[in-house]
One Martini backbone bead per residue (centre of mass of N, CA, C, O) as a GRO file, in nm:
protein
  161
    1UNK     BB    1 -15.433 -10.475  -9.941
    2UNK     BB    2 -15.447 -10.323  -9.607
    3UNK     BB    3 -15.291 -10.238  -9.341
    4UNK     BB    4 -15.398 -10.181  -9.062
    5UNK     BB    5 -15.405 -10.109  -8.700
    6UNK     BB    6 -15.643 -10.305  -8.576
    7UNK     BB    7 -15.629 -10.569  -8.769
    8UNK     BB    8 -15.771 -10.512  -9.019
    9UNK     BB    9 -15.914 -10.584  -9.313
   10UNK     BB   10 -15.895 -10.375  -9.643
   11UNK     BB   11 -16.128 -10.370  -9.920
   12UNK     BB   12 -16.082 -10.244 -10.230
   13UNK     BB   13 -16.348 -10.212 -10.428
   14UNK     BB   14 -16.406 -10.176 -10.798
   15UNK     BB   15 -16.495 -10.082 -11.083
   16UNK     BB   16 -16.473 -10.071 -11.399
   17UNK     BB   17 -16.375  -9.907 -11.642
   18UNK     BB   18 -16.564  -9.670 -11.817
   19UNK     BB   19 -16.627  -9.487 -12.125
   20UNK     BB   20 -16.736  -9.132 -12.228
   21UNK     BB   21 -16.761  -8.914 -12.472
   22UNK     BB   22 -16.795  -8.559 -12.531
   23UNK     BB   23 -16.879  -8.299 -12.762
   24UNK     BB   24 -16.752  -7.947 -12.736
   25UNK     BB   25 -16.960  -7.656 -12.830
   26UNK     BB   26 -17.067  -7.337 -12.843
   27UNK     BB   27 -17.071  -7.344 -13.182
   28UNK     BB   28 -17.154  -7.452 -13.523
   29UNK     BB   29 -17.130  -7.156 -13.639
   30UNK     BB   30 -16.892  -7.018 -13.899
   31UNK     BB   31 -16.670  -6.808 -13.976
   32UNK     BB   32 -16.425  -6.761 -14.180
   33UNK     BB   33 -16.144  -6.823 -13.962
   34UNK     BB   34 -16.256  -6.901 -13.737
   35UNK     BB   35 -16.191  -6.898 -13.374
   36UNK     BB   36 -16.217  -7.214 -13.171
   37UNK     BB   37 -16.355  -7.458 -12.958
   38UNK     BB   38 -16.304  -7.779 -12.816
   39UNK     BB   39 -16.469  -8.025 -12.620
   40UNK     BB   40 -16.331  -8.293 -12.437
   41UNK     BB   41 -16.518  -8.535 -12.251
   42UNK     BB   42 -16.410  -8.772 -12.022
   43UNK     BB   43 -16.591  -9.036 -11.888
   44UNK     BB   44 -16.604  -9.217 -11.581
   45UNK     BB   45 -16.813  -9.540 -11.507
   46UNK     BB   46 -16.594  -9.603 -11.293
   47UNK     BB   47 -16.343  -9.693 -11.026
   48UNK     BB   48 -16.118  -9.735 -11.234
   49UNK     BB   49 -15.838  -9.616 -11.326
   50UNK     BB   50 -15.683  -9.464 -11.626
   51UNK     BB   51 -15.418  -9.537 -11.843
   52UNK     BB   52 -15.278  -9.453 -12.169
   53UNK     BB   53 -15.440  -9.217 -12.321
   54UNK     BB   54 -15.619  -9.166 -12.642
   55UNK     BB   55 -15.709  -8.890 -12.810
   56UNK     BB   56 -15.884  -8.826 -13.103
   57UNK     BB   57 -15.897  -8.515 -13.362
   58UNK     BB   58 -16.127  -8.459 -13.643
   59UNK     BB   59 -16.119  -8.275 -13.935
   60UNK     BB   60 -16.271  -8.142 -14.145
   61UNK     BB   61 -16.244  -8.019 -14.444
   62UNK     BB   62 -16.055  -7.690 -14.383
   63UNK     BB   63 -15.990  -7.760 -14.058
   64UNK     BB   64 -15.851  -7.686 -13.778
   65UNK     BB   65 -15.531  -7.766 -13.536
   66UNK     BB   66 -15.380  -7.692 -13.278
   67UNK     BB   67 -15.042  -7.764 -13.297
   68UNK     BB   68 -14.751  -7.622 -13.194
   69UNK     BB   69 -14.796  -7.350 -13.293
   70UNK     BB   70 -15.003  -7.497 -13.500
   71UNK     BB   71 -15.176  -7.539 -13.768
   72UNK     BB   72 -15.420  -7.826 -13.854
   73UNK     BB   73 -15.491  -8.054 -14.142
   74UNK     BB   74 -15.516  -8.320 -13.862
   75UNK     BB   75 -15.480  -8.542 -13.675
   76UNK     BB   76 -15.512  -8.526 -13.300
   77UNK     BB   77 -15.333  -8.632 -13.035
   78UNK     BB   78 -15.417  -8.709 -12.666
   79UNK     BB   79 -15.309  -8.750 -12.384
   80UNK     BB   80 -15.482  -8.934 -12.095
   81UNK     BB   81 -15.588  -8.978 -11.743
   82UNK     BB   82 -15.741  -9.139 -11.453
   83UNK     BB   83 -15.759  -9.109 -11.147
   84UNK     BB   84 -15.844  -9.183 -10.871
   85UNK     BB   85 -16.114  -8.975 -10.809
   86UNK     BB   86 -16.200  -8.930 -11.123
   87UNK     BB   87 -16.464  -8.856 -11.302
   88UNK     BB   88 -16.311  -8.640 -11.520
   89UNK     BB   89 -16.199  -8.470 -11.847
   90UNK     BB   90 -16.077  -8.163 -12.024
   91UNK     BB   91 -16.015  -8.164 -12.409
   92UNK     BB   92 -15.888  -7.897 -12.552
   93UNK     BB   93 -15.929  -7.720 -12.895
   94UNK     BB   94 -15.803  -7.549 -13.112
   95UNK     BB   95 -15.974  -7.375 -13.371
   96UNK     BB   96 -16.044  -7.335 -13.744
   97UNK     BB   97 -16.242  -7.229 -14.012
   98UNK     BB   98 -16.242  -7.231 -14.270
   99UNK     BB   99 -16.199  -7.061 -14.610
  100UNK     BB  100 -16.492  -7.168 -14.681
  101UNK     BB  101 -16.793  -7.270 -14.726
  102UNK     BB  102 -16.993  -7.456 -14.546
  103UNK     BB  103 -17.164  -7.782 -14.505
  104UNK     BB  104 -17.177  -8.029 -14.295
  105UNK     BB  105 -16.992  -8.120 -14.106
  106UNK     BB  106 -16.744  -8.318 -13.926
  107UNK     BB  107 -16.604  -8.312 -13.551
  108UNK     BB  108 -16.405  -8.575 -13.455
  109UNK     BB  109 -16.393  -8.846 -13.219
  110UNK     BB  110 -16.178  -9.047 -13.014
  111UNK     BB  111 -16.092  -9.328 -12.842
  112UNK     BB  112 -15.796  -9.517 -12.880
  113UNK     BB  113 -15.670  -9.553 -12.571
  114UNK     BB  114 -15.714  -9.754 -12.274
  115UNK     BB  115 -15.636  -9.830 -11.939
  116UNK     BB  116 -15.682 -10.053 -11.696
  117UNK     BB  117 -15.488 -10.030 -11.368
  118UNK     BB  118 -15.600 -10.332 -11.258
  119UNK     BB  119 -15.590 -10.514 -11.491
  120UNK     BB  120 -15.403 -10.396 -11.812
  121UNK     BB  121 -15.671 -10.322 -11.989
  122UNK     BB  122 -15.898 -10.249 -12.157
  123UNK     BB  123 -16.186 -10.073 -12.161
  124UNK     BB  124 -16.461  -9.973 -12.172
  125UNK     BB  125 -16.757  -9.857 -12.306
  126UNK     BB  126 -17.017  -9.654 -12.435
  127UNK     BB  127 -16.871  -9.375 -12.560
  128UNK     BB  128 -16.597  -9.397 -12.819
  129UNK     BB  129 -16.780  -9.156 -12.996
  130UNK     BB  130 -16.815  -8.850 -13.141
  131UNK     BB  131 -17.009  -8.552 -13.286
  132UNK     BB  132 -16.994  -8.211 -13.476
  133UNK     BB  133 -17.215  -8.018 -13.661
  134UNK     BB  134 -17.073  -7.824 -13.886
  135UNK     BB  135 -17.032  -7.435 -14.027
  136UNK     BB  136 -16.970  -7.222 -14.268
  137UNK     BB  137 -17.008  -6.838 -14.324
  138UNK     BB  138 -17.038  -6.558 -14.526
  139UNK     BB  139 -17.084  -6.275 -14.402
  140UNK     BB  140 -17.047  -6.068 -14.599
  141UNK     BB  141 -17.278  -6.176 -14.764
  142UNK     BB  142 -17.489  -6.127 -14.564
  143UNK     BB  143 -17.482  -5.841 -14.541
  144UNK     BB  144 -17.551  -5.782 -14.845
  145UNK     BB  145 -17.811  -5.940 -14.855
  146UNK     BB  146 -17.955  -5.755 -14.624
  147UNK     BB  147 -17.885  -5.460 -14.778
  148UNK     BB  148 -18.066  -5.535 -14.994
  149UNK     BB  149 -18.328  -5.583 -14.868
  150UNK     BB  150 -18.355  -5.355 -14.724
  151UNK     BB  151 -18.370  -5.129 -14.977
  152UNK     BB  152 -18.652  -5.305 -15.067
  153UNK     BB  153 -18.804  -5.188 -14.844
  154UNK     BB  154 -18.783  -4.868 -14.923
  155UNK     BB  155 -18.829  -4.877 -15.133
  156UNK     BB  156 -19.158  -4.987 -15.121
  157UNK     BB  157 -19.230  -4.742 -14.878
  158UNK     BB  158 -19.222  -4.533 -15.103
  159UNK     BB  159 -19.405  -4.645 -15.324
  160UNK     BB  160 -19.647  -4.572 -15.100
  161UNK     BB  161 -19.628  -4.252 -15.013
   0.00000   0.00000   0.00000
């Protein structure tokens, strides 16, 4: 409660805050050692601030995580808050795509710890986890694959003519 100018009472009531995150990839698909980044959305659907959050990020086997000016292939925590009248931020990760061709790996996200800056308390959540399904290809292979293909093509129109 706030004093006022003209003696009223004035009471800012609060919804407690609930997190969603949401994990965004511009695509899912990567050549090998393609790098890429990873955006972590987290939204507060209550409209109380939020501070002590923990955001981690786990890469399937063989996927890198930039973290301190160097790739790892571990999981990456990062801190983060939303201040009142904030709804919502954006935790970006540049990520490395495996060594060798993979098939559905997935790339998940976690807030593993936020607290409701009016309780004290944990906030609760909507969607304390996303992941997003990736895949690496040897673009090597399919270009000689296409070349194949492509070769039987005219072999093919050639002895029609």
């Amino acid at each position: 409660i706030r004093q006022s100018i003209d003696s009223t009472a004035v009471a800012v009531l609060q919804d407690a805050a609930r997190l969603a995150v949401e994990l965004v990839s511009a695509d899912t698909i990567f050549a090998i050692e393609q790098e890429f980044q990873v955006v972590a959305t987290i939204t507060n659907i209550g409209t109380a601030a939020v501070d002590s959050g923990k955001f981690a990020l786990t890469p399937p086997s063989g996927y890198l995580i930039l973290e301190g000016g160097d790739f790892v292939e571990k999981v990456v925590n990062r801190n983060f808050s939303l201040p009142r009248g904030t709804d919502s931020i954006e935790i970006p990760f540049q990520m490395r795509a495996s060594q060798i061709e993979t098939l559905q790996d997935s790339i998940k996200g976690e807030i593993t710890k936020a607290v409701d800056v009016n309780t004290g308390l944990s906030v609760s959540f909507l969607a304390k986890r996303d992941e997003i399904s990736v895949s690496t290809k040897d673009e090597s292979l399919e270009v000689l694959l296409e070349i194949r293909d492509l070769l039987k093509e005219i072999k093919s129109t050639k002895n029609k003519i």
